[in-house]
């Protein structure tokens, strides 16, 4: 049973002073549409980032750029480690985020923090950020995001009500907290992977005919 429906968006970390260049590439070359622009997500913080959202209809791209003040931004740290326009995370749209999280935890997975309900620039959604795939500095890690967008007007209203009643940490705050607490643990420890697990046989793809 697949828990994932599709790729929701991909987030690229840009080097200082390059977000405009990459916005031009994604908008003018690839044909995306800029639908949200936040030039400082944490204006009172010791560090922050820009986030610009570009939509393609079926999925989106988020561009982030670090803002260094008293401290180095986690986005700057990520770019220092991986390079300009490096993929920080991919967000996967789930059929049911809650069911996936329960399933993932039984197999040894570790979220970065609690489920958040917020507007991420592409619309309102429930989202969960995982810890990095590899152990180490939280700001330098590539990680997955899992999310669920409302499928009908009723779910949309429920999420909007919850969103208006809570002040959830965004992923910048969650990662910053992990950095401060020196949380270097990875998303999965693979202790529950059976020692005799074998790769299943290849199956015919189910979907639309070519």
PDB file of C-alpha atoms in Angstrom:
ATOM      1  CA  UNK A   1       0.000   0.000   0.000  1.00  0.00           C
ATOM      2  CA  UNK A   2       1.400   3.370  -0.999  1.00  0.00           C
ATOM      3  CA  UNK A   3       1.179   6.113   1.621  1.00  0.00           C
ATOM      4  CA  UNK A   4       2.496   8.756  -0.798  1.00  0.00           C
ATOM      5  CA  UNK A   5       0.373  10.331  -3.514  1.00  0.00           C
ATOM      6  CA  UNK A   6       2.820  12.635  -5.314  1.00  0.00           C
ATOM      7  CA  UNK A   7       5.595  15.170  -4.887  1.00  0.00           C
ATOM      8  CA  UNK A   8       4.100  18.351  -3.449  1.00  0.00           C
ATOM      9  CA  UNK A   9       7.103  20.645  -3.731  1.00  0.00           C
ATOM     10  CA  UNK A  10      10.893  20.750  -3.800  1.00  0.00           C
ATOM     11  CA  UNK A  11      12.899  23.242  -1.761  1.00  0.00           C
ATOM     12  CA  UNK A  12      16.252  24.579  -2.989  1.00  0.00           C
ATOM     13  CA  UNK A  13      18.710  26.472  -0.777  1.00  0.00           C
ATOM     14  CA  UNK A  14      20.330  29.411  -2.566  1.00  0.00           C
ATOM     15  CA  UNK A  15      23.636  31.095  -1.830  1.00  0.00           C
ATOM     16  CA  UNK A  16      23.554  34.686  -0.566  1.00  0.00           C
ATOM     17  CA  UNK A  17      22.542  37.097  -3.320  1.00  0.00           C
ATOM     18  CA  UNK A  18      21.449  34.408  -5.814  1.00  0.00           C
ATOM     19  CA  UNK A  19      17.733  33.908  -5.113  1.00  0.00           C
ATOM     20  CA  UNK A  20      16.795  36.402  -7.862  1.00  0.00           C
ATOM     21  CA  UNK A  21      18.900  34.493 -10.385  1.00  0.00           C
ATOM     22  CA  UNK A  22      17.264  31.192  -9.533  1.00  0.00           C
ATOM     23  CA  UNK A  23      13.802  32.774  -9.503  1.00  0.00           C
ATOM     24  CA  UNK A  24      14.466  33.966 -13.069  1.00  0.00           C
ATOM     25  CA  UNK A  25      15.482  30.442 -14.055  1.00  0.00           C
ATOM     26  CA  UNK A  26      12.407  28.755 -12.590  1.00  0.00           C
ATOM     27  CA  UNK A  27       9.994  31.448 -13.826  1.00  0.00           C
ATOM     28  CA  UNK A  28      11.366  32.439 -17.247  1.00  0.00           C
ATOM     29  CA  UNK A  29      13.113  29.229 -18.336  1.00  0.00           C
ATOM     30  CA  UNK A  30      10.850  26.586 -16.778  1.00  0.00           C
ATOM     31  CA  UNK A  31       7.599  28.570 -16.919  1.00  0.00           C
ATOM     32  CA  UNK A  32       6.698  28.714 -13.233  1.00  0.00           C
ATOM     33  CA  UNK A  33       4.621  31.405 -11.541  1.00  0.00           C
ATOM     34  CA  UNK A  34       5.737  33.277  -8.429  1.00  0.00           C
ATOM     35  CA  UNK A  35       2.798  32.955  -6.026  1.00  0.00           C
ATOM     36  CA  UNK A  36       4.333  34.026  -2.706  1.00  0.00           C
ATOM     37  CA  UNK A  37       7.373  36.018  -1.638  1.00  0.00           C
ATOM     38  CA  UNK A  38       8.540  36.420   1.955  1.00  0.00           C
ATOM     39  CA  UNK A  39      11.806  38.308   2.282  1.00  0.00           C
ATOM     40  CA  UNK A  40      12.279  37.671   6.013  1.00  0.00           C
ATOM     41  CA  UNK A  41      10.457  34.875   7.830  1.00  0.00           C
ATOM     42  CA  UNK A  42      11.938  35.760  11.222  1.00  0.00           C
ATOM     43  CA  UNK A  43      12.606  39.528  11.257  1.00  0.00           C
ATOM     44  CA  UNK A  44      13.281  39.667  15.015  1.00  0.00           C
ATOM     45  CA  UNK A  45      15.487  36.573  15.111  1.00  0.00           C
ATOM     46  CA  UNK A  46      19.241  36.208  15.350  1.00  0.00           C
ATOM     47  CA  UNK A  47      19.078  34.660  11.882  1.00  0.00           C
ATOM     48  CA  UNK A  48      16.397  34.166   9.279  1.00  0.00           C
ATOM     49  CA  UNK A  49      15.722  33.321   5.640  1.00  0.00           C
ATOM     50  CA  UNK A  50      13.874  34.401   2.525  1.00  0.00           C
ATOM     51  CA  UNK A  51      11.335  32.053   0.950  1.00  0.00           C
ATOM     52  CA  UNK A  52       9.846  32.469  -2.522  1.00  0.00           C
ATOM     53  CA  UNK A  53       7.240  30.019  -3.825  1.00  0.00           C
ATOM     54  CA  UNK A  54       6.963  29.146  -7.520  1.00  0.00           C
ATOM     55  CA  UNK A  55       4.008  27.138  -8.811  1.00  0.00           C
ATOM     56  CA  UNK A  56       3.809  24.825 -11.826  1.00  0.00           C
ATOM     57  CA  UNK A  57       0.209  23.691 -11.414  1.00  0.00           C
ATOM     58  CA  UNK A  58       0.818  20.104 -10.296  1.00  0.00           C
ATOM     59  CA  UNK A  59       3.686  20.848  -7.900  1.00  0.00           C
ATOM     60  CA  UNK A  60       5.776  23.718  -6.635  1.00  0.00           C
ATOM     61  CA  UNK A  61       9.331  24.848  -5.982  1.00  0.00           C
ATOM     62  CA  UNK A  62      10.373  26.850  -2.934  1.00  0.00           C
ATOM     63  CA  UNK A  63      13.556  28.910  -3.010  1.00  0.00           C
ATOM     64  CA  UNK A  64      15.174  29.793   0.319  1.00  0.00           C
ATOM     65  CA  UNK A  65      18.130  32.075   1.053  1.00  0.00           C
ATOM     66  CA  UNK A  66      19.758  32.574   4.445  1.00  0.00           C
ATOM     67  CA  UNK A  67      19.826  35.877   6.324  1.00  0.00           C
ATOM     68  CA  UNK A  68      22.783  36.034   8.704  1.00  0.00           C
ATOM     69  CA  UNK A  69      22.675  38.411  11.673  1.00  0.00           C
ATOM     70  CA  UNK A  70      24.081  37.624  15.112  1.00  0.00           C
ATOM     71  CA  UNK A  71      24.174  33.977  14.073  1.00  0.00           C
ATOM     72  CA  UNK A  72      24.693  32.179  10.788  1.00  0.00           C
ATOM     73  CA  UNK A  73      21.408  31.123   9.231  1.00  0.00           C
ATOM     74  CA  UNK A  74      20.812  27.389   8.998  1.00  0.00           C
ATOM     75  CA  UNK A  75      20.212  27.955   5.260  1.00  0.00           C
ATOM     76  CA  UNK A  76      23.660  29.520   4.930  1.00  0.00           C
ATOM     77  CA  UNK A  77      25.105  26.513   6.772  1.00  0.00           C
ATOM     78  CA  UNK A  78      23.307  24.182   4.367  1.00  0.00           C
ATOM     79  CA  UNK A  79      24.656  26.031   1.306  1.00  0.00           C
ATOM     80  CA  UNK A  80      28.168  26.061   2.774  1.00  0.00           C
ATOM     81  CA  UNK A  81      27.927  22.272   3.050  1.00  0.00           C
ATOM     82  CA  UNK A  82      26.141  21.409  -0.202  1.00  0.00           C
ATOM     83  CA  UNK A  83      26.554  24.335  -2.608  1.00  0.00           C
ATOM     84  CA  UNK A  84      24.338  26.912  -4.301  1.00  0.00           C
ATOM     85  CA  UNK A  85      20.812  25.826  -5.329  1.00  0.00           C
ATOM     86  CA  UNK A  86      21.145  22.506  -3.528  1.00  0.00           C
ATOM     87  CA  UNK A  87      18.041  20.480  -2.721  1.00  0.00           C
ATOM     88  CA  UNK A  88      17.292  20.900   0.980  1.00  0.00           C
ATOM     89  CA  UNK A  89      14.132  18.815   1.073  1.00  0.00           C
ATOM     90  CA  UNK A  90      11.400  17.202  -0.973  1.00  0.00           C
ATOM     91  CA  UNK A  91       7.821  17.331   0.329  1.00  0.00           C
ATOM     92  CA  UNK A  92       5.608  14.308  -0.327  1.00  0.00           C
ATOM     93  CA  UNK A  93       1.820  14.586  -0.422  1.00  0.00           C
ATOM     94  CA  UNK A  94       0.244  11.777   1.636  1.00  0.00           C
ATOM     95  CA  UNK A  95      -3.166  10.182   1.287  1.00  0.00           C
ATOM     96  CA  UNK A  96      -3.410  10.423   5.093  1.00  0.00           C
ATOM     97  CA  UNK A  97      -0.608  12.159   6.951  1.00  0.00           C
ATOM     98  CA  UNK A  98      -1.729  10.842  10.336  1.00  0.00           C
ATOM     99  CA  UNK A  99      -1.828   7.212   9.151  1.00  0.00           C
ATOM    100  CA  UNK A 100       1.576   7.561   7.519  1.00  0.00           C
ATOM    101  CA  UNK A 101       3.131   9.027  10.678  1.00  0.00           C
ATOM    102  CA  UNK A 102       1.729   6.199  12.814  1.00  0.00           C
ATOM    103  CA  UNK A 103       3.058   3.633  10.329  1.00  0.00           C
ATOM    104  CA  UNK A 104       6.450   5.351  10.034  1.00  0.00           C
ATOM    105  CA  UNK A 105       6.925   5.512  13.806  1.00  0.00           C
ATOM    106  CA  UNK A 106       6.213   1.781  14.230  1.00  0.00           C
ATOM    107  CA  UNK A 107       9.140   1.090  11.889  1.00  0.00           C
ATOM    108  CA  UNK A 108      11.578   3.377  13.698  1.00  0.00           C
ATOM    109  CA  UNK A 109      11.107   6.808  12.127  1.00  0.00           C
ATOM    110  CA  UNK A 110      11.586  10.069  14.013  1.00  0.00           C
ATOM    111  CA  UNK A 111       9.854  13.350  13.124  1.00  0.00           C
ATOM    112  CA  UNK A 112      11.709  16.607  13.649  1.00  0.00           C
ATOM    113  CA  UNK A 113       8.736  18.035  15.584  1.00  0.00           C
ATOM    114  CA  UNK A 114       4.972  18.013  15.860  1.00  0.00           C
ATOM    115  CA  UNK A 115       2.559  18.198  12.937  1.00  0.00           C
ATOM    116  CA  UNK A 116       2.020  21.792  11.834  1.00  0.00           C
ATOM    117  CA  UNK A 117      -1.037  23.278  10.165  1.00  0.00           C
ATOM    118  CA  UNK A 118      -0.095  26.409   8.260  1.00  0.00           C
ATOM    119  CA  UNK A 119      -0.064  28.211   4.931  1.00  0.00           C
ATOM    120  CA  UNK A 120       3.257  27.291   3.317  1.00  0.00           C
ATOM    121  CA  UNK A 121       2.883  29.651   0.371  1.00  0.00           C
ATOM    122  CA  UNK A 122       1.222  27.085  -1.856  1.00  0.00           C
ATOM    123  CA  UNK A 123      -1.874  26.905   0.379  1.00  0.00           C
ATOM    124  CA  UNK A 124      -2.987  25.593   3.738  1.00  0.00           C
ATOM    125  CA  UNK A 125      -1.861  22.107   4.718  1.00  0.00           C
ATOM    126  CA  UNK A 126      -0.819  19.732   7.466  1.00  0.00           C
ATOM    127  CA  UNK A 127       2.901  19.018   7.393  1.00  0.00           C
ATOM    128  CA  UNK A 128       5.532  17.064   9.267  1.00  0.00           C
ATOM    129  CA  UNK A 129       9.260  17.606   8.924  1.00  0.00           C
ATOM    130  CA  UNK A 130      11.505  14.616   9.539  1.00  0.00           C
ATOM    131  CA  UNK A 131      15.025  14.638  10.905  1.00  0.00           C
ATOM    132  CA  UNK A 132      17.902  14.407   8.452  1.00  0.00           C
ATOM    133  CA  UNK A 133      18.535  11.245   6.473  1.00  0.00           C
ATOM    134  CA  UNK A 134      22.055  11.225   7.901  1.00  0.00           C
ATOM    135  CA  UNK A 135      23.139  12.028  11.445  1.00  0.00           C
ATOM    136  CA  UNK A 136      24.844  15.348  12.042  1.00  0.00           C
ATOM    137  CA  UNK A 137      24.177  19.090  12.221  1.00  0.00           C
ATOM    138  CA  UNK A 138      20.426  19.696  11.784  1.00  0.00           C
ATOM    139  CA  UNK A 139      20.958  22.781   9.629  1.00  0.00           C
ATOM    140  CA  UNK A 140      23.181  20.913   7.163  1.00  0.00           C
ATOM    141  CA  UNK A 141      20.959  17.851   6.742  1.00  0.00           C
ATOM    142  CA  UNK A 142      18.828  16.896   3.752  1.00  0.00           C
ATOM    143  CA  UNK A 143      15.475  15.723   5.040  1.00  0.00           C
ATOM    144  CA  UNK A 144      11.984  14.732   3.860  1.00  0.00           C
ATOM    145  CA  UNK A 145       8.746  16.581   4.520  1.00  0.00           C
ATOM    146  CA  UNK A 146       5.394  14.776   4.516  1.00  0.00           C
ATOM    147  CA  UNK A 147       2.189  16.724   4.084  1.00  0.00           C
ATOM    148  CA  UNK A 148      -1.507  16.532   3.345  1.00  0.00           C
ATOM    149  CA  UNK A 149      -3.558  19.222   1.639  1.00  0.00           C
ATOM    150  CA  UNK A 150      -7.339  19.482   2.052  1.00  0.00           C
ATOM    151  CA  UNK A 151      -9.296  17.412  -0.462  1.00  0.00           C
ATOM    152  CA  UNK A 152     -12.654  19.134  -0.092  1.00  0.00           C
ATOM    153  CA  UNK A 153     -14.322  22.262   1.310  1.00  0.00           C
ATOM    154  CA  UNK A 154     -15.011  20.619   4.686  1.00  0.00           C
ATOM    155  CA  UNK A 155     -11.360  19.653   5.225  1.00  0.00           C
ATOM    156  CA  UNK A 156     -10.314  23.127   4.063  1.00  0.00           C
ATOM    157  CA  UNK A 157     -12.549  24.755   6.703  1.00  0.00           C
ATOM    158  CA  UNK A 158     -11.320  22.389   9.432  1.00  0.00           C
ATOM    159  CA  UNK A 159      -7.683  23.142   8.643  1.00  0.00           C
ATOM    160  CA  UNK A 160      -8.332  26.884   8.472  1.00  0.00           C
ATOM    161  CA  UNK A 161     -10.031  26.801  11.886  1.00  0.00           C
ATOM    162  CA  UNK A 162      -7.156  24.810  13.401  1.00  0.00           C
ATOM    163  CA  UNK A 163      -4.628  27.095  11.712  1.00  0.00           C
ATOM    164  CA  UNK A 164      -6.288  30.166  13.235  1.00  0.00           C
ATOM    165  CA  UNK A 165      -6.265  28.621  16.720  1.00  0.00           C
ATOM    166  CA  UNK A 166      -2.658  27.421  16.897  1.00  0.00           C
ATOM    167  CA  UNK A 167       0.776  28.932  16.549  1.00  0.00           C
ATOM    168  CA  UNK A 168       2.850  26.038  15.294  1.00  0.00           C
ATOM    169  CA  UNK A 169       6.578  26.271  14.751  1.00  0.00           C
ATOM    170  CA  UNK A 170       7.618  26.469  11.138  1.00  0.00           C
ATOM    171  CA  UNK A 171      10.408  24.235   9.925  1.00  0.00           C
ATOM    172  CA  UNK A 172      12.966  27.029  10.412  1.00  0.00           C
ATOM    173  CA  UNK A 173      12.082  27.156  14.121  1.00  0.00           C
ATOM    174  CA  UNK A 174      12.090  23.359  14.425  1.00  0.00           C
ATOM    175  CA  UNK A 175      15.533  23.049  12.865  1.00  0.00           C
ATOM    176  CA  UNK A 176      16.840  25.978  14.913  1.00  0.00           C
ATOM    177  CA  UNK A 177      15.657  24.254  18.086  1.00  0.00           C
ATOM    178  CA  UNK A 178      17.459  21.059  17.047  1.00  0.00           C
ATOM    179  CA  UNK A 179      20.668  23.017  16.424  1.00  0.00           C
ATOM    180  CA  UNK A 180      20.460  24.653  19.856  1.00  0.00           C
ATOM    181  CA  UNK A 181      19.833  21.272  21.514  1.00  0.00           C
ATOM    182  CA  UNK A 182      22.593  19.626  19.451  1.00  0.00           C
ATOM    183  CA  UNK A 183      20.158  17.015  18.180  1.00  0.00           C
ATOM    184  CA  UNK A 184      22.189  15.137  15.568  1.00  0.00           C
ATOM    185  CA  UNK A 185      20.108  11.938  15.405  1.00  0.00           C
ATOM    186  CA  UNK A 186      18.928  10.742  11.970  1.00  0.00           C
ATOM    187  CA  UNK A 187      15.402  10.164  10.667  1.00  0.00           C
ATOM    188  CA  UNK A 188      15.714   6.342  10.725  1.00  0.00           C
ATOM    189  CA  UNK A 189      18.002   4.012  12.669  1.00  0.00           C
ATOM    190  CA  UNK A 190      16.944   0.899  10.644  1.00  0.00           C
ATOM    191  CA  UNK A 191      16.923  -1.280  13.785  1.00  0.00           C
ATOM    192  CA  UNK A 192      13.537  -2.666  12.762  1.00  0.00           C
ATOM    193  CA  UNK A 193      14.651  -3.645   9.273  1.00  0.00           C
ATOM    194  CA  UNK A 194      14.659  -7.486   9.244  1.00  0.00           C
ATOM    195  CA  UNK A 195      18.084  -9.004   8.777  1.00  0.00           C
ATOM    196  CA  UNK A 196      16.648 -11.433   6.228  1.00  0.00           C
ATOM    197  CA  UNK A 197      14.699  -8.825   4.246  1.00  0.00           C
ATOM    198  CA  UNK A 198      14.909  -9.415   0.485  1.00  0.00           C
ATOM    199  CA  UNK A 199      14.159  -7.032  -2.338  1.00  0.00           C
ATOM    200  CA  UNK A 200      10.689  -7.909  -3.699  1.00  0.00           C
ATOM    201  CA  UNK A 201      10.300  -8.941  -7.339  1.00  0.00           C
ATOM    202  CA  UNK A 202       9.761  -6.258  -9.958  1.00  0.00           C
ATOM    203  CA  UNK A 203       6.072  -5.658 -10.683  1.00  0.00           C
ATOM    204  CA  UNK A 204       4.333  -4.118 -13.651  1.00  0.00           C
ATOM    205  CA  UNK A 205       3.588  -0.438 -13.113  1.00  0.00           C
ATOM    206  CA  UNK A 206      -0.048   0.300 -12.416  1.00  0.00           C
ATOM    207  CA  UNK A 207      -1.324   3.450 -14.080  1.00  0.00           C
ATOM    208  CA  UNK A 208      -2.207   5.033 -17.368  1.00  0.00           C
ATOM    209  CA  UNK A 209      -1.189   3.231 -20.547  1.00  0.00           C
ATOM    210  CA  UNK A 210       1.454   4.917 -22.665  1.00  0.00           C
TER     211      UNK A 210
END
